[in-house]
Amino acid sequence: DQQVKQNSPSLSVQEGRISILNCDYTNSMFDYFLWYKKYPAEGPTFLISISSIKDKNEDGRFTVFLNKSAKHLSLHIVPSQPGDSAVYFCAASARGGSEKLVFGKGTKLTVNP
Amino acid sequence: EPEVTQTPSHQVTQMGQEVILRCVPISNHLYFYWYRQILGQKVEFLVSFYNNEISEKSEIFDDQFSVERPDGSNFTLKIRSTKLEDSAMYFCASSELQSMNTEAFFGQGTRLTVV
């Protein structure tokens, strides 16, 4: 039961270019979406979130876009830096907050110098 | 910067033994969670805890699992009789509120290996 899907297991981009990570969901009850970054041997680190009442949220180099009709969200990183290389998880909640987050499988981003 | 801390970082245990995984959530947070990630799979929700009781649990969180907040700072996950399939990374998380736009902060995880 894949309620949150990240269809690209990996993505490779050049330093300075844009990284676009995609996430699709099936549960129309989801109303809060988060992106987490994870380095090996560490826990997920919160990056950015968006509630279903918005279609865009921006924080520095990171922007999340939400298309509710398509049940799709994306994370844009501009410009990409080598330190951004990590696994990025999309997560969703139907509770408006952080309870019972449903995670995608993750996308491994590699930013090449 | 405040953080969620978990101990131990790695626990090896024999099948059938009890294990207790420990977590110290961020001090002003009120909601606590356990998640796990089996190698190669998704991060999965196990349980949420608020006001000294479980507020939600998944189907994974069966009678072998229990959680406790034994004092004002620790939050523990106990597995009564471990099975091989309990081998996973276990992540503790906490959040200040449970309302809209409140993110959960995760600890670095405990790798549990059941042999």
PDB file of C-alpha atoms in Angstrom:
ATOM      1  CA  ASP A   1       0.000   0.000   0.000  1.00  0.00           C
ATOM      2  CA  GLN A   2       2.120   2.845  -1.318  1.00  0.00           C
ATOM      3  CA  GLN A   3       0.254   5.950  -0.266  1.00  0.00           C
ATOM      4  CA  VAL A   4       3.354   8.077  -0.824  1.00  0.00           C
ATOM      5  CA  LYS A   5       5.506   7.307  -3.823  1.00  0.00           C
ATOM      6  CA  GLN A   6       8.891   8.568  -4.848  1.00  0.00           C
ATOM      7  CA  ASN A   7       9.390   6.938  -8.203  1.00  0.00           C
ATOM      8  CA  SER A   8      12.994   7.962  -8.731  1.00  0.00           C
ATOM      9  CA  PRO A   9      15.335   6.023  -6.458  1.00  0.00           C
ATOM     10  CA  SER A  10      18.237   8.249  -7.456  1.00  0.00           C
ATOM     11  CA  LEU A  11      19.056  11.571  -9.070  1.00  0.00           C
ATOM     12  CA  SER A  12      22.392  13.017 -10.102  1.00  0.00           C
ATOM     13  CA  VAL A  13      22.933  16.717 -10.856  1.00  0.00           C
ATOM     14  CA  GLN A  14      25.839  19.094 -11.347  1.00  0.00           C
ATOM     15  CA  GLU A  15      26.764  21.592  -8.671  1.00  0.00           C
ATOM     16  CA  GLY A  16      25.019  24.905  -9.253  1.00  0.00           C
ATOM     17  CA  ARG A  17      22.152  23.388 -11.237  1.00  0.00           C
ATOM     18  CA  ILE A  18      18.612  22.777 -10.074  1.00  0.00           C
ATOM     19  CA  SER A  19      17.630  19.525  -8.357  1.00  0.00           C
ATOM     20  CA  ILE A  20      13.988  18.529  -8.649  1.00  0.00           C
ATOM     21  CA  LEU A  21      12.727  15.705  -6.471  1.00  0.00           C
ATOM     22  CA  ASN A  22       9.223  14.414  -7.037  1.00  0.00           C
ATOM     23  CA  CYS A  23       6.630  12.784  -4.850  1.00  0.00           C
ATOM     24  CA  ASP A  24       3.132  11.484  -5.579  1.00  0.00           C
ATOM     25  CA  TYR A  25       0.455  10.507  -3.127  1.00  0.00           C
ATOM     26  CA  THR A  26      -2.819   8.660  -3.353  1.00  0.00           C
ATOM     27  CA  ASN A  27      -4.607   9.535  -0.118  1.00  0.00           C
ATOM     28  CA  SER A  28      -6.734  12.652  -0.626  1.00  0.00           C
ATOM     29  CA  MET A  29      -6.986  13.034   3.161  1.00  0.00           C
ATOM     30  CA  PHE A  30      -3.332  14.072   3.405  1.00  0.00           C
ATOM     31  CA  ASP A  31      -3.196  17.737   4.370  1.00  0.00           C
ATOM     32  CA  TYR A  32       0.397  18.293   5.451  1.00  0.00           C
ATOM     33  CA  PHE A  33       3.531  17.364   3.575  1.00  0.00           C
ATOM     34  CA  LEU A  34       7.146  17.387   4.677  1.00  0.00           C
ATOM     35  CA  TRP A  35      10.537  16.783   3.139  1.00  0.00           C
ATOM     36  CA  TYR A  36      13.300  15.226   5.196  1.00  0.00           C
ATOM     37  CA  LYS A  37      16.951  14.800   4.320  1.00  0.00           C
ATOM     38  CA  LYS A  38      18.901  11.835   5.607  1.00  0.00           C
ATOM     39  CA  TYR A  39      22.632  11.203   5.677  1.00  0.00           C
ATOM     40  CA  PRO A  40      23.958   7.669   6.280  1.00  0.00           C
ATOM     41  CA  ALA A  41      23.924   6.623   9.943  1.00  0.00           C
ATOM     42  CA  GLU A  42      21.837   9.656  10.912  1.00  0.00           C
ATOM     43  CA  GLY A  43      18.164  10.248  11.489  1.00  0.00           C
ATOM     44  CA  PRO A  44      15.931  12.156   9.068  1.00  0.00           C
ATOM     45  CA  THR A  45      16.452  15.922   9.287  1.00  0.00           C
ATOM     46  CA  PHE A  46      13.473  18.174   8.648  1.00  0.00           C
ATOM     47  CA  LEU A  47      13.934  20.354   5.591  1.00  0.00           C
ATOM     48  CA  ILE A  48      10.709  22.064   4.588  1.00  0.00           C
ATOM     49  CA  SER A  49       6.970  21.519   4.770  1.00  0.00           C
ATOM     50  CA  ILE A  50       3.769  22.663   3.143  1.00  0.00           C
ATOM     51  CA  SER A  51       0.155  22.536   4.189  1.00  0.00           C
ATOM     52  CA  SER A  52      -2.602  21.696   1.755  1.00  0.00           C
ATOM     53  CA  ILE A  53      -3.926  25.251   1.813  1.00  0.00           C
ATOM     54  CA  LYS A  54      -0.808  26.438  -0.003  1.00  0.00           C
ATOM     55  CA  ASP A  55       0.713  25.558  -3.334  1.00  0.00           C
ATOM     56  CA  LYS A  56       4.233  26.810  -2.684  1.00  0.00           C
ATOM     57  CA  ASN A  57       6.571  27.267   0.240  1.00  0.00           C
ATOM     58  CA  GLU A  58      10.075  28.636  -0.008  1.00  0.00           C
ATOM     59  CA  ASP A  59      12.987  28.583   2.403  1.00  0.00           C
ATOM     60  CA  GLY A  60      16.282  29.799   1.045  1.00  0.00           C
ATOM     61  CA  ARG A  61      17.474  27.427  -1.668  1.00  0.00           C
ATOM     62  CA  PHE A  62      14.588  25.041  -1.059  1.00  0.00           C
ATOM     63  CA  THR A  63      11.110  25.379  -2.530  1.00  0.00           C
ATOM     64  CA  VAL A  64       8.291  22.890  -2.271  1.00  0.00           C
ATOM     65  CA  PHE A  65       5.426  22.945  -4.755  1.00  0.00           C
ATOM     66  CA  LEU A  66       2.113  21.220  -4.147  1.00  0.00           C
ATOM     67  CA  ASN A  67      -0.367  20.330  -6.888  1.00  0.00           C
ATOM     68  CA  LYS A  68      -3.399  18.974  -5.064  1.00  0.00           C
ATOM     69  CA  SER A  69      -5.389  18.117  -8.165  1.00  0.00           C
ATOM     70  CA  ALA A  70      -2.543  15.964  -9.423  1.00  0.00           C
ATOM     71  CA  LYS A  71      -1.672  14.717  -5.909  1.00  0.00           C
ATOM     72  CA  HIS A  72       1.904  15.651  -6.596  1.00  0.00           C
ATOM     73  CA  LEU A  73       4.564  17.610  -4.825  1.00  0.00           C
ATOM     74  CA  SER A  74       8.101  18.479  -5.713  1.00  0.00           C
ATOM     75  CA  LEU A  75      11.164  19.814  -3.952  1.00  0.00           C
ATOM     76  CA  HIS A  76      13.393  22.213  -5.856  1.00  0.00           C
ATOM     77  CA  ILE A  77      16.925  22.908  -4.692  1.00  0.00           C
ATOM     78  CA  VAL A  78      18.597  25.860  -6.379  1.00  0.00           C
ATOM     79  CA  PRO A  79      21.538  26.062  -6.653  1.00  0.00           C
ATOM     80  CA  SER A  80      22.480  22.503  -5.743  1.00  0.00           C
ATOM     81  CA  GLN A  81      25.607  22.021  -3.633  1.00  0.00           C
ATOM     82  CA  PRO A  82      27.713  18.901  -3.000  1.00  0.00           C
ATOM     83  CA  GLY A  83      26.627  19.021   0.662  1.00  0.00           C
ATOM     84  CA  ASP A  84      23.053  18.447  -0.497  1.00  0.00           C
ATOM     85  CA  SER A  85      23.988  14.885  -1.448  1.00  0.00           C
ATOM     86  CA  ALA A  86      21.741  12.719   0.740  1.00  0.00           C
ATOM     87  CA  VAL A  87      18.568  10.661   0.636  1.00  0.00           C
ATOM     88  CA  TYR A  88      15.444  12.830   0.512  1.00  0.00           C
ATOM     89  CA  PHE A  89      12.194  11.529   1.922  1.00  0.00           C
ATOM     90  CA  CYS A  90       8.770  12.876   1.192  1.00  0.00           C
ATOM     91  CA  ALA A  91       6.291  12.395   4.059  1.00  0.00           C
ATOM     92  CA  ALA A  92       2.601  13.134   4.469  1.00  0.00           C
ATOM     93  CA  SER A  93       0.086  13.359   7.260  1.00  0.00           C
ATOM     94  CA  ALA A  94      -3.700  13.325   7.354  1.00  0.00           C
ATOM     95  CA  ARG A  95      -3.708  14.946  10.772  1.00  0.00           C
ATOM     96  CA  GLY A  96      -2.489  18.420   9.894  1.00  0.00           C
ATOM     97  CA  GLY A  97       0.667  17.931  11.879  1.00  0.00           C
ATOM     98  CA  SER A  98       3.344  15.342  12.431  1.00  0.00           C
ATOM     99  CA  GLU A  99       1.363  12.426  13.795  1.00  0.00           C
ATOM    100  CA  LYS A 100       1.505   9.202  11.838  1.00  0.00           C
ATOM    101  CA  LEU A 101       3.683  10.419   9.009  1.00  0.00           C
ATOM    102  CA  VAL A 102       3.595   8.241   5.920  1.00  0.00           C
ATOM    103  CA  PHE A 103       6.954   8.197   4.169  1.00  0.00           C
ATOM    104  CA  GLY A 104       8.015   7.561   0.613  1.00  0.00           C
ATOM    105  CA  LYS A 105      10.934   5.254  -0.132  1.00  0.00           C
ATOM    106  CA  GLY A 106      13.315   8.129  -0.684  1.00  0.00           C
ATOM    107  CA  THR A 107      15.398   9.518  -3.533  1.00  0.00           C
ATOM    108  CA  LYS A 108      19.165   9.498  -3.299  1.00  0.00           C
ATOM    109  CA  LEU A 109      20.476  12.819  -4.579  1.00  0.00           C
ATOM    110  CA  THR A 110      24.078  13.104  -5.687  1.00  0.00           C
ATOM    111  CA  VAL A 111      25.405  16.566  -6.473  1.00  0.00           C
ATOM    112  CA  ASN A 112      28.618  16.363  -8.448  1.00  0.00           C
ATOM    113  CA  PRO A 113      31.254  19.108  -8.067  1.00  0.00           C
TER     114      PRO A 113
ATOM    115  CA  GLU B   1      20.312  23.564  18.686  1.00  0.00           C
ATOM    116  CA  PRO B   2      18.079  21.195  20.662  1.00  0.00           C
ATOM    117  CA  GLU B   3      17.999  17.645  19.392  1.00  0.00           C
ATOM    118  CA  VAL B   4      16.454  14.256  20.012  1.00  0.00           C
ATOM    119  CA  THR B   5      19.009  11.808  21.358  1.00  0.00           C
ATOM    120  CA  GLN B   6      18.793   8.025  21.250  1.00  0.00           C
ATOM    121  CA  THR B   7      20.743   5.322  23.036  1.00  0.00           C
ATOM    122  CA  PRO B   8      22.289   2.960  22.264  1.00  0.00           C
ATOM    123  CA  SER B   9      23.314   3.653  18.680  1.00  0.00           C
ATOM    124  CA  HIS B  10      23.558  -0.074  18.015  1.00  0.00           C
ATOM    125  CA  GLN B  11      22.031  -2.975  19.937  1.00  0.00           C
ATOM    126  CA  VAL B  12      22.606  -6.634  19.192  1.00  0.00           C
ATOM    127  CA  THR B  13      20.307  -9.079  20.920  1.00  0.00           C
ATOM    128  CA  GLN B  14      19.405 -12.732  20.747  1.00  0.00           C
ATOM    129  CA  MET B  15      16.015 -13.764  19.443  1.00  0.00           C
ATOM    130  CA  GLY B  16      13.500 -13.980  22.260  1.00  0.00           C
ATOM    131  CA  GLN B  17      15.273 -11.469  24.467  1.00  0.00           C
ATOM    132  CA  GLU B  18      13.759  -8.207  25.635  1.00  0.00           C
ATOM    133  CA  VAL B  19      15.233  -4.912  24.493  1.00  0.00           C
ATOM    134  CA  ILE B  20      14.646  -1.360  25.601  1.00  0.00           C
ATOM    135  CA  LEU B  21      15.471   1.487  23.266  1.00  0.00           C
ATOM    136  CA  ARG B  22      15.852   4.873  24.887  1.00  0.00           C
ATOM    137  CA  CYS B  23      15.162   8.361  23.690  1.00  0.00           C
ATOM    138  CA  VAL B  24      15.397  11.836  25.147  1.00  0.00           C
ATOM    139  CA  PRO B  25      13.011  14.082  23.209  1.00  0.00           C
ATOM    140  CA  ILE B  26      13.463  17.829  22.859  1.00  0.00           C
ATOM    141  CA  SER B  27      12.641  19.289  26.241  1.00  0.00           C
ATOM    142  CA  ASN B  28       9.615  21.467  25.463  1.00  0.00           C
ATOM    143  CA  HIS B  29       8.031  18.951  23.091  1.00  0.00           C
ATOM    144  CA  LEU B  30       4.794  17.285  24.066  1.00  0.00           C
ATOM    145  CA  TYR B  31       4.326  14.616  21.396  1.00  0.00           C
ATOM    146  CA  PHE B  32       6.602  11.636  20.986  1.00  0.00           C
ATOM    147  CA  TYR B  33       6.844   9.027  18.277  1.00  0.00           C
ATOM    148  CA  TRP B  34       8.634   5.851  17.320  1.00  0.00           C
ATOM    149  CA  TYR B  35       9.298   4.925  13.708  1.00  0.00           C
ATOM    150  CA  ARG B  36      11.322   2.111  12.232  1.00  0.00           C
ATOM    151  CA  GLN B  37      13.085   1.445   8.949  1.00  0.00           C
ATOM    152  CA  ILE B  38      13.856  -2.092   7.923  1.00  0.00           C
ATOM    153  CA  LEU B  39      16.886  -2.193   5.646  1.00  0.00           C
ATOM    154  CA  GLY B  40      15.924  -1.197   2.127  1.00  0.00           C
ATOM    155  CA  GLN B  41      12.364  -0.314   3.067  1.00  0.00           C
ATOM    156  CA  LYS B  42      10.381   2.766   4.004  1.00  0.00           C
ATOM    157  CA  VAL B  43      10.380   4.565   7.314  1.00  0.00           C
ATOM    158  CA  GLU B  44       7.224   3.271   9.024  1.00  0.00           C
ATOM    159  CA  PHE B  45       5.171   4.769  11.831  1.00  0.00           C
ATOM    160  CA  LEU B  46       4.919   2.646  14.971  1.00  0.00           C
ATOM    161  CA  VAL B  47       3.320   4.704  17.711  1.00  0.00           C
ATOM    162  CA  SER B  48       2.591   8.192  18.964  1.00  0.00           C
ATOM    163  CA  PHE B  49       2.429   9.185  22.615  1.00  0.00           C
ATOM    164  CA  TYR B  50       0.964  12.196  24.346  1.00  0.00           C
ATOM    165  CA  ASN B  51       0.040  13.030  27.896  1.00  0.00           C
ATOM    166  CA  ASN B  52       1.379   9.711  29.157  1.00  0.00           C
ATOM    167  CA  GLU B  53      -0.665   7.550  26.884  1.00  0.00           C
ATOM    168  CA  ILE B  54      -0.615   6.137  23.387  1.00  0.00           C
ATOM    169  CA  SER B  55      -2.577   8.339  21.011  1.00  0.00           C
ATOM    170  CA  GLU B  56      -2.169   6.211  17.915  1.00  0.00           C
ATOM    171  CA  LYS B  57      -0.436   3.001  16.926  1.00  0.00           C
ATOM    172  CA  SER B  58       0.073   1.096  13.711  1.00  0.00           C
ATOM    173  CA  GLU B  59      -0.661  -2.547  13.021  1.00  0.00           C
ATOM    174  CA  ILE B  60       3.058  -3.221  13.449  1.00  0.00           C
ATOM    175  CA  PHE B  61       2.836  -2.155  17.093  1.00  0.00           C
ATOM    176  CA  ASP B  62       1.485  -5.404  18.502  1.00  0.00           C
ATOM    177  CA  ASP B  63       1.476  -6.767  22.050  1.00  0.00           C
ATOM    178  CA  GLN B  64       5.225  -7.343  21.906  1.00  0.00           C
ATOM    179  CA  PHE B  65       5.797  -3.600  21.861  1.00  0.00           C
ATOM    180  CA  SER B  66       5.252  -1.071  24.611  1.00  0.00           C
ATOM    181  CA  VAL B  67       6.229   2.531  25.247  1.00  0.00           C
ATOM    182  CA  GLU B  68       6.770   4.426  28.425  1.00  0.00           C
ATOM    183  CA  ARG B  69       7.805   7.804  29.683  1.00  0.00           C
ATOM    184  CA  PRO B  70       9.322   6.708  32.993  1.00  0.00           C
ATOM    185  CA  ASP B  71      10.403  10.195  34.035  1.00  0.00           C
ATOM    186  CA  GLY B  72      10.251  13.743  32.776  1.00  0.00           C
ATOM    187  CA  SER B  73      12.882  13.304  30.098  1.00  0.00           C
ATOM    188  CA  ASN B  74      13.102   9.736  28.772  1.00  0.00           C
ATOM    189  CA  PHE B  75      10.820   7.988  26.314  1.00  0.00           C
ATOM    190  CA  THR B  76      11.386   4.262  25.833  1.00  0.00           C
ATOM    191  CA  LEU B  77      10.357   1.554  23.399  1.00  0.00           C
ATOM    192  CA  LYS B  78      10.363  -1.978  24.739  1.00  0.00           C
ATOM    193  CA  ILE B  79      10.203  -5.099  22.624  1.00  0.00           C
ATOM    194  CA  ARG B  80       9.314  -7.993  24.907  1.00  0.00           C
ATOM    195  CA  SER B  81      10.486 -10.986  22.914  1.00  0.00           C
ATOM    196  CA  THR B  82      12.472  -9.978  19.880  1.00  0.00           C
ATOM    197  CA  LYS B  83      12.124 -11.715  16.532  1.00  0.00           C
ATOM    198  CA  LEU B  84      14.537 -11.755  13.625  1.00  0.00           C
ATOM    199  CA  GLU B  85      12.182  -9.500  11.669  1.00  0.00           C
ATOM    200  CA  ASP B  86      12.441  -6.811  14.364  1.00  0.00           C
ATOM    201  CA  SER B  87      15.927  -6.036  13.056  1.00  0.00           C
ATOM    202  CA  ALA B  88      15.716  -2.442  11.840  1.00  0.00           C
ATOM    203  CA  MET B  89      16.698   1.146  12.527  1.00  0.00           C
ATOM    204  CA  TYR B  90      14.394   2.570  15.168  1.00  0.00           C
ATOM    205  CA  PHE B  91      13.890   6.309  15.172  1.00  0.00           C
ATOM    206  CA  CYS B  92      12.449   8.349  17.981  1.00  0.00           C
ATOM    207  CA  ALA B  93      10.878  11.698  17.126  1.00  0.00           C
ATOM    208  CA  SER B  94       9.176  14.511  18.953  1.00  0.00           C
ATOM    209  CA  SER B  95       7.120  17.547  18.085  1.00  0.00           C
ATOM    210  CA  GLU B  96       6.095  20.601  20.014  1.00  0.00           C
ATOM    211  CA  LEU B  97       2.473  20.380  19.036  1.00  0.00           C
ATOM    212  CA  GLN B  98       0.342  18.136  16.913  1.00  0.00           C
ATOM    213  CA  SER B  99      -1.429  20.938  15.153  1.00  0.00           C
ATOM    214  CA  MET B 100      -1.053  22.202  11.626  1.00  0.00           C
ATOM    215  CA  ASN B 101       2.410  22.960  10.364  1.00  0.00           C
ATOM    216  CA  THR B 102       4.317  21.326  13.159  1.00  0.00           C
ATOM    217  CA  GLU B 103       7.230  19.220  12.075  1.00  0.00           C
ATOM    218  CA  ALA B 104       8.636  16.231  13.915  1.00  0.00           C
ATOM    219  CA  PHE B 105      12.318  16.159  14.796  1.00  0.00           C
ATOM    220  CA  PHE B 106      14.051  12.799  14.619  1.00  0.00           C
ATOM    221  CA  GLY B 107      16.889  11.272  16.589  1.00  0.00           C
ATOM    222  CA  GLN B 108      19.860   9.616  14.945  1.00  0.00           C
ATOM    223  CA  GLY B 109      18.352   6.164  15.401  1.00  0.00           C
ATOM    224  CA  THR B 110      19.179   2.884  17.110  1.00  0.00           C
ATOM    225  CA  ARG B 111      20.185   0.019  14.888  1.00  0.00           C
ATOM    226  CA  LEU B 112      18.676  -3.144  16.367  1.00  0.00           C
ATOM    227  CA  THR B 113      20.122  -6.431  15.189  1.00  0.00           C
ATOM    228  CA  VAL B 114      18.364  -9.611  16.319  1.00  0.00           C
ATOM    229  CA  VAL B 115      20.446 -12.756  15.909  1.00  0.00           C
TER     230      VAL B 115
END
